[in-house]
Structure formats: structure tokens, C-alpha cells
């Protein structure tokens, strides 16, 4: 029997218990062992809950119990999740987590500790909720040299942008609706400013290059400046706007960023709407593959955590390989990155914009007092210099190349 402890009985933690109990027969068969939820750690009591007798308030009860061999860390945040996870791994107990903040900050250290103590630190649920993406990068695509990853990695922002696109609504209006439906937090900063997607692409990038990509070095831009007018221009160009997280090898070095992009109908990520996520991976032999599904939510995320629990049960006393070394990769700045830009300026700047940018394509969305245009391919550095010469712009959005 595999005895499991769950740290945190919130949305994901309660989902882990529900998944294990609901699908017990199938899970036990696939794990080749019987799983038992022995403890649930939380500061609160849960009178009337079917599992209230399993709730404990002292982590040492779990840590000191030799029967517990797998711990599900679903607390979120860095502390005490980091301390509890490290102590568990040092004691030879495997840890399965949905905590992307912790994985992005301390992943290689915790993976190394797990290796040293013949247990596992697994984090399938930390990126993309229920979408299998960590395991494919670690196992299924090991014959590939992954040269780029592009993803829609945040359900909240994708929901907001989808509603703005389909209904012509403004950002603030849709954000309030998303909060009312529980898709956005009361403080939505981590989502709408791109920080959540940044941590997730840092994790994927680290697995892509087998070294450590620090999320603090990734250029990150959110969606708070996107307006309904931007979508009018996008429709005129037969495009939509998505918050994309991407990384790739370039001639200048390893590059990663998070920002809104205009994306054409022909791209597979165009059709990823509402709270769904997708990860688009390019390998040098296989070409393109895409992984799609619910990127968040109680049961999808819990399902991914439990899939890691099954992996731990199958590999008792052994470490599942994860190619993520502690050596830091230098993430190059965006100055030399190249692409096209969509730009909105005041109508009285039309002539100077044409003079400064030279060859450009006008985009007419019928908006008075504005001039919209698409640039030719240029570096970020050159674009910023030209925008400075015309005295700034109303907004600019990068265009994803085909």
C-alpha cells in the first residue's frame, strides 16, 4: 500500500483527494499498488467533511511517519511549501506538486535532492493544469532537439482576450466578469501582468534546454493595455490577440518572452479560446506538435498531480529522470529579436510615421483620429528608436510570424 499525504486542502488539494477516491480502482491498477490518503495537512478543521478524520495541523506528524512515501504539495506560494517539500525529499519521501512558483524558483535544487535520496520531485500540474506537457518533454520527445516552444499558458488572460474578441468588450469590464465567475483572483496582477505565464515558460524552457532558465530574466508584458479598438484592427487583419509565452534558440543565444501577439487564423493557437491552454512545440526532426486542454481548475490540475503520484508508486526507491540541471542559462534581451509590429498613432502623426518607417501597410478599422499600420520586419531596438522619433504611439502589438 502507498500511503499519501496532501498538503493544503484548498481547491487543488481537495481535488487530489476526490480524484484518488473517485477513480480508485483504475488508479490502483495503473499504479500497481493500492493508494491510501493517510493525512491531509491544513490549518483549518473541516467538520462534516468525509475526510475530516485525516486532517492534521502539524507537518511533523507526516514527516515522522515512515509509512508516508508520497506527498502532494498543493499549498501554493514559496513558504512554507519550499521548506516542507525539501524536508520531505531529504527524508526520502517523493513530492508531487502543482506549485509553479516554487518549481520555477527552486526546481533544480529540489530535483537534485530527490536524486540524492532515491525519490522523486514531480511537477506535471505546474504548467498547463491537466495538459500533459512535462512528461512529453521528459520522455516522449527525448529523440528531438526542441528548438522552440510557444504557449497560451494562462486561462484567465485567455478568457479575457477571447471575450474582448468575440463581444467587443473592454478589458476592465471583462476582468470584473472573470472575477465574478472565479476565473480571476481578487488581485489579478499575477495573471494579467503575465507573471504566471512567465513562471510557466521558465519551467518549460528549462526542460527544453536541460539547464536552468530564471524567470526573472524573461521579458514579460501583460494584457492591461489591450483595448477593444485593438481587436477592431485585428479583425481587419484577419487576426486575433493572444497572450503568448515563448522560448527559442536564436543566433544571439537563448531567448524567452511573454507578451500579447496578433496571431493569424492559420496558426493552431488561434483557435485556443476561453480558459483553455495549449503548448505548441517544434522539434528539429518531428516538426510541430501541440498539447491542448484545460489549463487550470480543481479536477484537471488535481488529475495531473495524481498522475505524478502514480508515477511515484511505480518507481518506489527509484528516481524518474528529469533533465533540468542547476546551471543557469543566460537569457538574451529582446533588443535584437526581429518581427513585425502593429502600431496605432494619432491621425496627425500619419505623415511622420510614413516618413520614419518608410515601407508600411496601413490598417483601416474605421476609427477616427487614429492611423493604424503594420511595419516591415525589424529588430526591437530599431522599432523603439523609430517610435521615439515619431513621439510615441497609442499602442503597439507584436505580430507572430507564421
mmCIF file of C-alpha atoms in Angstrom:
data_model
loop_
_atom_site.group_PDB
_atom_site.id
_atom_site.type_symbol
_atom_site.label_atom_id
_atom_site.label_comp_id
_atom_site.label_asym_id
_atom_site.label_seq_id
_atom_site.Cartn_x
_atom_site.Cartn_y
_atom_site.Cartn_z
ATOM 1 C CA UNK A 1 0.000 0.000 0.000
ATOM 2 C CA UNK A 2 1.215 3.510 -0.872
ATOM 3 C CA UNK A 3 0.323 5.992 1.864
ATOM 4 C CA UNK A 4 -0.151 9.550 0.582
ATOM 5 C CA UNK A 5 -0.323 12.894 2.398
ATOM 6 C CA UNK A 6 -1.892 16.023 0.911
ATOM 7 C CA UNK A 7 -0.525 19.425 1.959
ATOM 8 C CA UNK A 8 -3.265 22.031 1.675
ATOM 9 C CA UNK A 9 -6.967 21.188 1.459
ATOM 10 C CA UNK A 10 -7.984 24.014 -0.832
ATOM 11 C CA UNK A 11 -9.163 23.813 -4.421
ATOM 12 C CA UNK A 12 -6.424 21.574 -5.819
ATOM 13 C CA UNK A 13 -5.776 19.607 -2.624
ATOM 14 C CA UNK A 14 -9.421 18.635 -2.226
ATOM 15 C CA UNK A 15 -9.421 17.785 -5.933
ATOM 16 C CA UNK A 16 -6.499 15.377 -5.428
ATOM 17 C CA UNK A 17 -8.447 13.529 -2.747
ATOM 18 C CA UNK A 18 -11.545 13.459 -4.966
ATOM 19 C CA UNK A 19 -9.664 12.114 -7.989
ATOM 20 C CA UNK A 20 -7.963 9.349 -5.989
ATOM 21 C CA UNK A 21 -11.190 8.294 -4.280
ATOM 22 C CA UNK A 22 -13.411 8.535 -7.379
ATOM 23 C CA UNK A 23 -11.058 6.687 -9.742
ATOM 24 C CA UNK A 24 -9.547 4.424 -7.100
ATOM 25 C CA UNK A 25 -9.891 1.130 -8.989
ATOM 26 C CA UNK A 26 -8.309 2.387 -12.213
ATOM 27 C CA UNK A 27 -5.596 4.354 -10.391
ATOM 28 C CA UNK A 28 -4.611 1.397 -8.211
ATOM 29 C CA UNK A 29 -4.407 -0.840 -11.262
ATOM 30 C CA UNK A 30 -2.149 1.627 -13.100
ATOM 31 C CA UNK A 31 -0.013 2.242 -10.022
ATOM 32 C CA UNK A 32 0.240 -1.494 -9.405
ATOM 33 C CA UNK A 33 -0.426 -0.676 -5.753
ATOM 34 C CA UNK A 34 -3.248 0.489 -3.536
ATOM 35 C CA UNK A 35 -3.149 4.226 -2.790
ATOM 36 C CA UNK A 36 -4.372 5.473 0.563
ATOM 37 C CA UNK A 37 -4.845 9.097 1.641
ATOM 38 C CA UNK A 38 -3.461 8.919 5.175
ATOM 39 C CA UNK A 39 -3.150 12.603 6.081
ATOM 40 C CA UNK A 40 -4.435 15.992 4.960
ATOM 41 C CA UNK A 41 -2.464 18.963 6.290
ATOM 42 C CA UNK A 42 -4.303 22.236 6.769
ATOM 43 C CA UNK A 43 -4.581 24.988 9.354
ATOM 44 C CA UNK A 44 -8.356 24.634 9.311
ATOM 45 C CA UNK A 45 -10.751 21.952 10.538
ATOM 46 C CA UNK A 46 -13.406 20.587 8.199
ATOM 47 C CA UNK A 47 -16.345 19.430 10.338
ATOM 48 C CA UNK A 48 -18.730 17.276 8.322
ATOM 49 C CA UNK A 49 -16.205 16.620 5.557
ATOM 50 C CA UNK A 50 -15.951 12.913 4.631
ATOM 51 C CA UNK A 51 -12.209 13.051 5.282
ATOM 52 C CA UNK A 52 -12.187 15.227 8.416
ATOM 53 C CA UNK A 53 -10.576 12.407 10.412
ATOM 54 C CA UNK A 54 -7.493 12.574 8.170
ATOM 55 C CA UNK A 55 -6.857 16.295 8.801
ATOM 56 C CA UNK A 56 -3.767 17.191 10.849
ATOM 57 C CA UNK A 57 -2.302 20.592 11.702
ATOM 58 C CA UNK A 58 1.313 19.603 12.440
ATOM 59 C CA UNK A 59 3.527 18.800 9.442
ATOM 60 C CA UNK A 60 5.878 16.761 11.622
ATOM 61 C CA UNK A 61 3.138 14.141 12.025
ATOM 62 C CA UNK A 62 3.502 13.474 8.289
ATOM 63 C CA UNK A 63 7.266 13.909 8.137
ATOM 64 C CA UNK A 64 7.893 11.489 11.015
ATOM 65 C CA UNK A 65 5.543 8.770 9.728
ATOM 66 C CA UNK A 66 7.645 6.188 7.845
ATOM 67 C CA UNK A 67 4.534 4.801 6.141
ATOM 68 C CA UNK A 68 4.015 8.028 4.147
ATOM 69 C CA UNK A 69 6.092 7.773 0.973
ATOM 70 C CA UNK A 70 4.360 10.274 -1.338
ATOM 71 C CA UNK A 71 3.370 13.859 -0.537
ATOM 72 C CA UNK A 72 1.146 16.063 -2.711
ATOM 73 C CA UNK A 73 2.122 19.707 -2.205
ATOM 74 C CA UNK A 74 -0.862 21.829 -3.247
ATOM 75 C CA UNK A 75 -0.334 24.774 -0.913
ATOM 76 C CA UNK A 76 0.966 27.322 -3.420
ATOM 77 C CA UNK A 77 3.499 30.072 -2.767
ATOM 78 C CA UNK A 78 7.104 29.666 -1.689
ATOM 79 C CA UNK A 79 6.895 29.335 2.096
ATOM 80 C CA UNK A 80 6.220 27.030 3.833
ATOM 81 C CA UNK A 81 5.812 24.916 0.654
ATOM 82 C CA UNK A 82 9.560 25.015 -0.101
ATOM 83 C CA UNK A 83 10.545 24.083 3.447
ATOM 84 C CA UNK A 84 8.023 21.232 3.639
ATOM 85 C CA UNK A 85 8.985 19.879 0.202
ATOM 86 C CA UNK A 86 12.713 19.979 0.961
ATOM 87 C CA UNK A 87 12.258 18.250 4.317
ATOM 88 C CA UNK A 88 10.159 15.535 2.682
ATOM 89 C CA UNK A 89 12.728 14.878 -0.051
ATOM 90 C CA UNK A 90 15.577 14.785 2.474
ATOM 91 C CA UNK A 91 13.571 12.122 4.305
ATOM 92 C CA UNK A 92 13.247 10.099 1.081
ATOM 93 C CA UNK A 93 9.573 10.916 0.520
ATOM 94 C CA UNK A 94 8.552 11.778 -3.053
ATOM 95 C CA UNK A 95 6.777 15.089 -3.665
ATOM 96 C CA UNK A 96 4.214 15.825 -6.395
ATOM 97 C CA UNK A 97 3.277 19.480 -6.824
ATOM 98 C CA UNK A 98 1.111 21.915 -8.748
ATOM 99 C CA UNK A 99 3.110 24.890 -7.438
ATOM 100 C CA UNK A 100 4.607 26.650 -10.490
ATOM 101 C CA UNK A 101 6.017 29.486 -8.376
ATOM 102 C CA UNK A 102 8.026 27.043 -6.276
ATOM 103 C CA UNK A 103 9.096 24.903 -9.249
ATOM 104 C CA UNK A 104 10.259 27.946 -11.220
ATOM 105 C CA UNK A 105 12.215 29.260 -8.229
ATOM 106 C CA UNK A 106 13.722 26.067 -6.753
ATOM 107 C CA UNK A 107 13.112 23.287 -9.295
ATOM 108 C CA UNK A 108 16.702 22.163 -9.950
ATOM 109 C CA UNK A 109 17.619 22.174 -6.260
ATOM 110 C CA UNK A 110 14.634 20.015 -5.299
ATOM 111 C CA UNK A 111 15.193 17.672 -8.257
ATOM 112 C CA UNK A 112 18.815 17.188 -7.157
ATOM 113 C CA UNK A 113 17.786 16.443 -3.569
ATOM 114 C CA UNK A 114 15.285 13.874 -4.842
ATOM 115 C CA UNK A 115 18.012 12.160 -6.886
ATOM 116 C CA UNK A 116 20.353 12.049 -3.902
ATOM 117 C CA UNK A 117 17.694 10.413 -1.734
ATOM 118 C CA UNK A 118 16.275 7.996 -4.326
ATOM 119 C CA UNK A 119 12.841 9.581 -4.511
ATOM 120 C CA UNK A 120 11.076 11.976 -6.894
ATOM 121 C CA UNK A 121 10.112 15.606 -7.263
ATOM 122 C CA UNK A 122 7.414 15.684 -9.973
ATOM 123 C CA UNK A 123 5.502 18.721 -11.225
ATOM 124 C CA UNK A 124 3.286 17.826 -14.190
ATOM 125 C CA UNK A 125 0.492 20.024 -12.796
ATOM 126 C CA UNK A 126 2.685 23.130 -12.527
ATOM 127 C CA UNK A 127 2.238 24.028 -16.216
ATOM 128 C CA UNK A 128 -0.976 23.735 -18.186
ATOM 129 C CA UNK A 129 -3.149 22.255 -15.431
ATOM 130 C CA UNK A 130 -4.372 18.938 -16.752
ATOM 131 C CA UNK A 131 -2.494 19.144 -20.069
ATOM 132 C CA UNK A 132 0.291 16.532 -20.272
ATOM 133 C CA UNK A 133 3.365 18.567 -21.243
ATOM 134 C CA UNK A 134 6.108 17.986 -18.641
ATOM 135 C CA UNK A 135 6.110 14.231 -19.192
ATOM 136 C CA UNK A 136 6.227 14.517 -23.021
ATOM 137 C CA UNK A 137 9.224 16.869 -22.772
ATOM 138 C CA UNK A 138 10.988 14.483 -20.381
ATOM 139 C CA UNK A 139 10.166 11.217 -22.166
ATOM 140 C CA UNK A 140 8.215 11.297 -25.415
ATOM 141 C CA UNK A 141 10.369 13.904 -27.156
ATOM 142 C CA UNK A 142 13.798 12.796 -25.956
ATOM 143 C CA UNK A 143 14.866 11.981 -29.540
ATOM 144 C CA UNK A 144 14.247 15.598 -30.512
ATOM 145 C CA UNK A 145 16.215 18.784 -30.266
ATOM 146 C CA UNK A 146 13.437 21.103 -29.185
ATOM 147 C CA UNK A 147 14.186 24.473 -30.756
ATOM 148 C CA UNK A 148 11.055 26.440 -29.819
ATOM 149 C CA UNK A 149 8.056 26.383 -27.501
ATOM 150 C CA UNK A 150 5.107 28.767 -27.821
ATOM 151 C CA UNK A 151 2.158 28.558 -25.490
ATOM 152 C CA UNK A 152 -1.071 30.036 -24.223
ATOM 153 C CA UNK A 153 -0.350 29.279 -20.592
ATOM 154 C CA UNK A 154 -2.820 31.337 -18.586
ATOM 155 C CA UNK A 155 -6.541 30.620 -18.665
ATOM 156 C CA UNK A 156 -7.588 33.896 -17.046
ATOM 157 C CA UNK A 157 -5.969 36.113 -19.673
ATOM 158 C CA UNK A 158 -7.095 33.848 -22.495
ATOM 159 C CA UNK A 159 -10.676 34.068 -21.232
ATOM 160 C CA UNK A 160 -10.470 37.861 -21.041
ATOM 161 C CA UNK A 161 -8.985 38.238 -24.524
ATOM 162 C CA UNK A 162 -11.499 35.782 -26.011
ATOM 163 C CA UNK A 163 -14.428 37.784 -24.579
ATOM 164 C CA UNK A 164 -12.921 41.038 -25.810
ATOM 165 C CA UNK A 165 -12.519 39.491 -29.256
ATOM 166 C CA UNK A 166 -15.975 37.917 -29.541
ATOM 167 C CA UNK A 167 -18.048 40.602 -27.802
ATOM 168 C CA UNK A 168 -16.098 43.810 -28.390
ATOM 169 C CA UNK A 169 -15.945 44.433 -24.648
ATOM 170 C CA UNK A 170 -13.260 46.406 -22.837
ATOM 171 C CA UNK A 171 -10.632 44.917 -20.539
ATOM 172 C CA UNK A 172 -11.957 46.273 -17.227
ATOM 173 C CA UNK A 173 -15.481 45.047 -17.969
ATOM 174 C CA UNK A 174 -14.389 41.505 -18.820
ATOM 175 C CA UNK A 175 -11.991 41.345 -15.872
ATOM 176 C CA UNK A 176 -14.866 42.020 -13.461
ATOM 177 C CA UNK A 177 -16.874 39.256 -15.135
ATOM 178 C CA UNK A 178 -13.932 36.866 -14.887
ATOM 179 C CA UNK A 179 -13.592 37.644 -11.180
ATOM 180 C CA UNK A 180 -17.319 37.073 -10.636
ATOM 181 C CA UNK A 181 -17.055 33.649 -12.310
ATOM 182 C CA UNK A 182 -13.986 32.690 -10.293
ATOM 183 C CA UNK A 183 -11.664 32.690 -13.315
ATOM 184 C CA UNK A 184 -9.668 35.640 -11.955
ATOM 185 C CA UNK A 185 -8.409 36.348 -8.440
ATOM 186 C CA UNK A 186 -9.479 39.390 -6.468
ATOM 187 C CA UNK A 187 -5.937 40.628 -7.101
ATOM 188 C CA UNK A 188 -5.409 39.535 -10.719
ATOM 189 C CA UNK A 189 -1.918 41.026 -11.122
ATOM 190 C CA UNK A 190 -0.067 37.712 -11.491
ATOM 191 C CA UNK A 191 -2.331 36.747 -14.382
ATOM 192 C CA UNK A 192 -2.982 39.990 -16.268
ATOM 193 C CA UNK A 193 0.603 41.269 -15.990
ATOM 194 C CA UNK A 194 1.949 37.992 -17.380
ATOM 195 C CA UNK A 195 3.845 36.820 -14.277
ATOM 196 C CA UNK A 196 2.052 33.478 -14.083
ATOM 197 C CA UNK A 197 2.778 32.688 -17.737
ATOM 198 C CA UNK A 198 6.373 33.813 -17.220
ATOM 199 C CA UNK A 199 6.998 31.235 -14.493
ATOM 200 C CA UNK A 200 5.432 28.517 -16.611
ATOM 201 C CA UNK A 201 7.509 29.257 -19.716
ATOM 202 C CA UNK A 202 10.602 29.340 -17.482
ATOM 203 C CA UNK A 203 9.829 25.764 -16.413
ATOM 204 C CA UNK A 204 9.216 24.590 -19.988
ATOM 205 C CA UNK A 205 12.312 26.423 -21.213
ATOM 206 C CA UNK A 206 14.449 24.747 -18.561
ATOM 207 C CA UNK A 207 13.258 21.335 -19.699
ATOM 208 C CA UNK A 208 13.801 22.370 -23.316
ATOM 209 C CA UNK A 209 17.483 23.195 -22.818
ATOM 210 C CA UNK A 210 18.129 20.902 -19.804
ATOM 211 C CA UNK A 211 19.549 23.836 -17.823
ATOM 212 C CA UNK A 212 18.028 26.468 -15.556
ATOM 213 C CA UNK A 213 16.146 29.382 -17.124
ATOM 214 C CA UNK A 214 15.496 32.031 -14.470
ATOM 215 C CA UNK A 215 12.057 33.570 -14.795
ATOM 216 C CA UNK A 216 13.420 36.888 -13.515
ATOM 217 C CA UNK A 217 15.392 37.259 -16.772
ATOM 218 C CA UNK A 218 12.412 36.743 -19.086
ATOM 219 C CA UNK A 219 10.923 39.862 -20.698
ATOM 220 C CA UNK A 220 7.295 39.966 -19.542
ATOM 221 C CA UNK A 221 4.428 42.138 -20.700
ATOM 222 C CA UNK A 222 0.764 41.713 -19.729
ATOM 223 C CA UNK A 223 -2.577 42.493 -21.353
ATOM 224 C CA UNK A 224 -3.714 45.560 -19.398
ATOM 225 C CA UNK A 225 -3.018 47.915 -22.330
ATOM 226 C CA UNK A 226 -5.085 45.911 -24.832
ATOM 227 C CA UNK A 227 -8.387 47.598 -25.739
ATOM 228 C CA UNK A 228 -11.457 46.782 -27.794
ATOM 229 C CA UNK A 229 -10.079 49.068 -30.516
ATOM 230 C CA UNK A 230 -7.039 46.817 -30.871
ATOM 231 C CA UNK A 231 -9.398 43.958 -31.688
ATOM 232 C CA UNK A 232 -11.118 46.041 -34.374
ATOM 233 C CA UNK A 233 -7.777 46.392 -36.104
ATOM 234 C CA UNK A 234 -7.005 42.708 -35.538
ATOM 235 C CA UNK A 235 -10.255 41.671 -37.209
ATOM 236 C CA UNK A 236 -9.424 43.910 -40.159
ATOM 237 C CA UNK A 237 -6.157 41.971 -40.460
ATOM 238 C CA UNK A 238 -7.925 38.600 -40.079
ATOM 239 C CA UNK A 239 -6.139 38.033 -36.771
ATOM 240 C CA UNK A 240 -6.818 37.781 -33.061
ATOM 241 C CA UNK A 241 -4.777 38.761 -29.992
ATOM 242 C CA UNK A 242 -3.366 36.200 -27.556
ATOM 243 C CA UNK A 243 -1.002 36.416 -24.603
ATOM 244 C CA UNK A 244 1.843 34.151 -25.702
ATOM 245 C CA UNK A 245 4.745 32.743 -23.720
ATOM 246 C CA UNK A 246 7.612 31.616 -25.916
ATOM 247 C CA UNK A 247 11.199 30.475 -25.909
ATOM 248 C CA UNK A 248 13.607 29.503 -28.657
ATOM 249 C CA UNK A 249 17.237 29.104 -29.599
ATOM 250 C CA UNK A 250 18.458 32.031 -31.688
ATOM 251 C CA UNK A 251 21.713 33.076 -33.303
ATOM 252 C CA UNK A 252 22.154 35.520 -30.413
ATOM 253 C CA UNK A 253 21.514 32.927 -27.669
ATOM 254 C CA UNK A 254 18.561 31.557 -25.702
ATOM 255 C CA UNK A 255 15.533 33.832 -25.940
ATOM 256 C CA UNK A 256 12.272 33.855 -23.963
ATOM 257 C CA UNK A 257 9.436 36.322 -23.529
ATOM 258 C CA UNK A 258 5.787 36.779 -22.555
ATOM 259 C CA UNK A 259 3.682 39.363 -24.386
ATOM 260 C CA UNK A 260 0.442 39.898 -26.341
ATOM 261 C CA UNK A 261 0.727 38.976 -30.017
ATOM 262 C CA UNK A 262 -1.516 39.292 -33.035
ATOM 263 C CA UNK A 263 -1.952 35.806 -34.426
ATOM 264 C CA UNK A 264 -3.374 34.738 -37.786
ATOM 265 C CA UNK A 265 -6.253 32.319 -38.342
ATOM 266 C CA UNK A 266 -3.878 29.814 -39.905
ATOM 267 C CA UNK A 267 -1.904 29.287 -36.702
ATOM 268 C CA UNK A 268 -3.085 26.370 -34.489
ATOM 269 C CA UNK A 269 -3.053 28.598 -31.382
ATOM 270 C CA UNK A 270 -5.636 30.931 -32.963
ATOM 271 C CA UNK A 271 -8.456 28.526 -32.066
ATOM 272 C CA UNK A 272 -7.470 28.168 -28.395
ATOM 273 C CA UNK A 273 -10.176 30.144 -26.616
ATOM 274 C CA UNK A 274 -11.749 30.820 -23.221
ATOM 275 C CA UNK A 275 -9.971 29.213 -20.241
ATOM 276 C CA UNK A 276 -8.212 26.609 -22.379
ATOM 277 C CA UNK A 277 -4.428 26.439 -22.702
ATOM 278 C CA UNK A 278 -2.176 24.990 -25.388
ATOM 279 C CA UNK A 279 1.545 24.396 -25.842
ATOM 280 C CA UNK A 280 2.998 24.394 -29.365
ATOM 281 C CA UNK A 281 6.358 22.607 -29.561
ATOM 282 C CA UNK A 282 8.765 22.472 -32.502
ATOM 283 C CA UNK A 283 11.429 19.778 -32.749
ATOM 284 C CA UNK A 284 14.124 19.550 -35.390
ATOM 285 C CA UNK A 285 13.066 16.054 -36.532
ATOM 286 C CA UNK A 286 9.386 15.781 -35.625
ATOM 287 C CA UNK A 287 8.363 19.299 -36.534
ATOM 288 C CA UNK A 288 5.282 20.728 -34.786
ATOM 289 C CA UNK A 289 3.197 19.113 -32.058
ATOM 290 C CA UNK A 290 0.526 20.766 -29.906
ATOM 291 C CA UNK A 291 -0.846 19.873 -26.471
ATOM 292 C CA UNK A 292 -4.277 21.276 -25.633
ATOM 293 C CA UNK A 293 -6.710 21.189 -22.730
ATOM 294 C CA UNK A 294 -7.912 22.843 -19.558
ATOM 295 C CA UNK A 295 -5.036 24.812 -18.129
ATOM 296 C CA UNK A 296 -6.454 25.232 -14.652
ATOM 297 C CA UNK A 297 -9.351 24.221 -12.425
ATOM 298 C CA UNK A 298 -9.798 21.879 -9.493
ATOM 299 C CA UNK A 299 -10.107 18.495 -11.195
ATOM 300 C CA UNK A 300 -7.900 18.975 -14.283
ATOM 301 C CA UNK A 301 -4.998 20.178 -12.119
ATOM 302 C CA UNK A 302 -5.643 17.503 -9.494
ATOM 303 C CA UNK A 303 -5.686 14.840 -12.218
ATOM 304 C CA UNK A 304 -2.160 15.889 -13.242
ATOM 305 C CA UNK A 305 -0.970 15.742 -9.622
ATOM 306 C CA UNK A 306 -2.387 12.241 -9.243
ATOM 307 C CA UNK A 307 -0.699 11.122 -12.477
ATOM 308 C CA UNK A 308 2.590 12.013 -10.775
ATOM 309 C CA UNK A 309 1.545 10.084 -7.666
ATOM 310 C CA UNK A 310 1.020 7.020 -9.874
ATOM 311 C CA UNK A 311 4.494 7.557 -11.368
ATOM 312 C CA UNK A 312 5.974 7.677 -7.862
ATOM 313 C CA UNK A 313 4.139 4.478 -6.900
ATOM 314 C CA UNK A 314 5.563 2.733 -9.964
ATOM 315 C CA UNK A 315 9.106 3.883 -9.143
ATOM 316 C CA UNK A 316 9.410 3.348 -5.395
ATOM 317 C CA UNK A 317 13.085 3.726 -4.449
ATOM 318 C CA UNK A 318 13.989 4.931 -7.939
ATOM 319 C CA UNK A 319 14.282 8.401 -9.427
ATOM 320 C CA UNK A 320 12.350 9.238 -12.577
ATOM 321 C CA UNK A 321 14.728 11.048 -14.924
ATOM 322 C CA UNK A 322 14.256 14.788 -15.327
ATOM 323 C CA UNK A 323 16.667 16.746 -17.495
ATOM 324 C CA UNK A 324 16.974 20.042 -15.614
ATOM 325 C CA UNK A 325 20.431 20.939 -14.346
ATOM 326 C CA UNK A 326 21.169 23.766 -11.923
ATOM 327 C CA UNK A 327 23.485 25.662 -14.312
ATOM 328 C CA UNK A 328 21.845 28.961 -15.280
ATOM 329 C CA UNK A 329 21.257 29.797 -18.934
ATOM 330 C CA UNK A 330 21.832 33.392 -19.951
ATOM 331 C CA UNK A 331 18.582 34.690 -21.438
ATOM 332 C CA UNK A 332 19.360 37.275 -24.106
ATOM 333 C CA UNK A 333 17.491 40.570 -24.172
ATOM 334 C CA UNK A 334 14.816 41.343 -26.724
ATOM 335 C CA UNK A 335 16.735 44.165 -28.440
ATOM 336 C CA UNK A 336 17.935 42.017 -31.365
ATOM 337 C CA UNK A 337 14.749 39.967 -31.703
ATOM 338 C CA UNK A 338 13.073 40.563 -35.048
ATOM 339 C CA UNK A 339 9.454 40.730 -36.125
ATOM 340 C CA UNK A 340 6.635 42.857 -37.456
ATOM 341 C CA UNK A 341 4.667 45.265 -35.302
ATOM 342 C CA UNK A 342 1.142 46.617 -35.459
ATOM 343 C CA UNK A 343 1.080 50.271 -34.387
ATOM 344 C CA UNK A 344 -1.626 52.816 -33.550
ATOM 345 C CA UNK A 345 -0.756 56.512 -33.600
ATOM 346 C CA UNK A 346 -2.761 59.732 -33.573
ATOM 347 C CA UNK A 347 -4.012 60.707 -37.031
ATOM 348 C CA UNK A 348 -1.863 63.850 -37.060
ATOM 349 C CA UNK A 349 1.254 61.635 -36.869
ATOM 350 C CA UNK A 350 0.435 59.740 -40.068
ATOM 351 C CA UNK A 351 2.853 61.607 -42.317
ATOM 352 C CA UNK A 352 5.757 61.469 -39.893
ATOM 353 C CA UNK A 353 5.098 57.738 -39.284
ATOM 354 C CA UNK A 354 5.238 57.084 -43.042
ATOM 355 C CA UNK A 355 8.428 59.124 -43.266
ATOM 356 C CA UNK A 356 10.119 57.361 -40.332
ATOM 357 C CA UNK A 357 9.013 53.783 -41.003
ATOM 358 C CA UNK A 358 9.185 54.000 -44.787
ATOM 359 C CA UNK A 359 7.509 50.917 -46.212
ATOM 360 C CA UNK A 360 4.485 50.145 -44.060
ATOM 361 C CA UNK A 361 0.988 48.691 -44.554
ATOM 362 C CA UNK A 362 -1.935 50.844 -43.460
ATOM 363 C CA UNK A 363 -4.702 49.122 -41.489
ATOM 364 C CA UNK A 364 -8.016 50.970 -41.624
ATOM 365 C CA UNK A 365 -10.509 49.884 -38.971
ATOM 366 C CA UNK A 366 -12.712 52.971 -39.359
ATOM 367 C CA UNK A 367 -11.520 54.574 -36.120
ATOM 368 C CA UNK A 368 -11.450 58.358 -36.282
ATOM 369 C CA UNK A 369 -8.413 60.344 -35.182
ATOM 370 C CA UNK A 370 -6.114 57.315 -35.495
ATOM 371 C CA UNK A 371 -3.715 55.865 -38.031
ATOM 372 C CA UNK A 372 -3.039 52.143 -37.791
ATOM 373 C CA UNK A 373 -0.271 50.384 -39.648
ATOM 374 C CA UNK A 374 1.897 47.272 -39.796
ATOM 375 C CA UNK A 375 5.655 47.579 -40.048
ATOM 376 C CA UNK A 376 8.115 45.505 -42.028
ATOM 377 C CA UNK A 377 10.355 43.039 -40.157
ATOM 378 C CA UNK A 378 12.755 44.888 -37.864
ATOM 379 C CA UNK A 379 14.545 44.478 -34.560
ATOM 380 C CA UNK A 380 13.019 45.600 -31.278
ATOM 381 C CA UNK A 381 15.842 48.101 -30.949
ATOM 382 C CA UNK A 382 15.142 49.674 -34.343
ATOM 383 C CA UNK A 383 11.419 49.753 -33.711
ATOM 384 C CA UNK A 384 11.818 51.536 -30.385
ATOM 385 C CA UNK A 385 14.114 54.133 -31.976
ATOM 386 C CA UNK A 386 11.572 54.842 -34.719
ATOM 387 C CA UNK A 387 8.693 55.099 -32.246
ATOM 388 C CA UNK A 388 10.735 57.584 -30.221
ATOM 389 C CA UNK A 389 11.320 59.653 -33.369
ATOM 390 C CA UNK A 390 7.573 59.974 -34.027
ATOM 391 C CA UNK A 391 6.863 60.890 -30.410
ATOM 392 C CA UNK A 392 5.362 57.654 -29.139
ATOM 393 C CA UNK A 393 2.239 55.709 -30.035
ATOM 394 C CA UNK A 394 -1.201 54.859 -28.670
ATOM 395 C CA UNK A 395 -0.343 51.168 -28.613
ATOM 396 C CA UNK A 396 1.797 48.598 -30.354
ATOM 397 C CA UNK A 397 1.348 44.840 -30.563
ATOM 398 C CA UNK A 398 3.838 42.353 -31.940
ATOM 399 C CA UNK A 399 2.750 40.107 -34.802
ATOM 400 C CA UNK A 400 3.504 36.390 -34.590
ATOM 401 C CA UNK A 401 5.257 35.171 -37.704
ATOM 402 C CA UNK A 402 3.745 32.162 -39.462
#
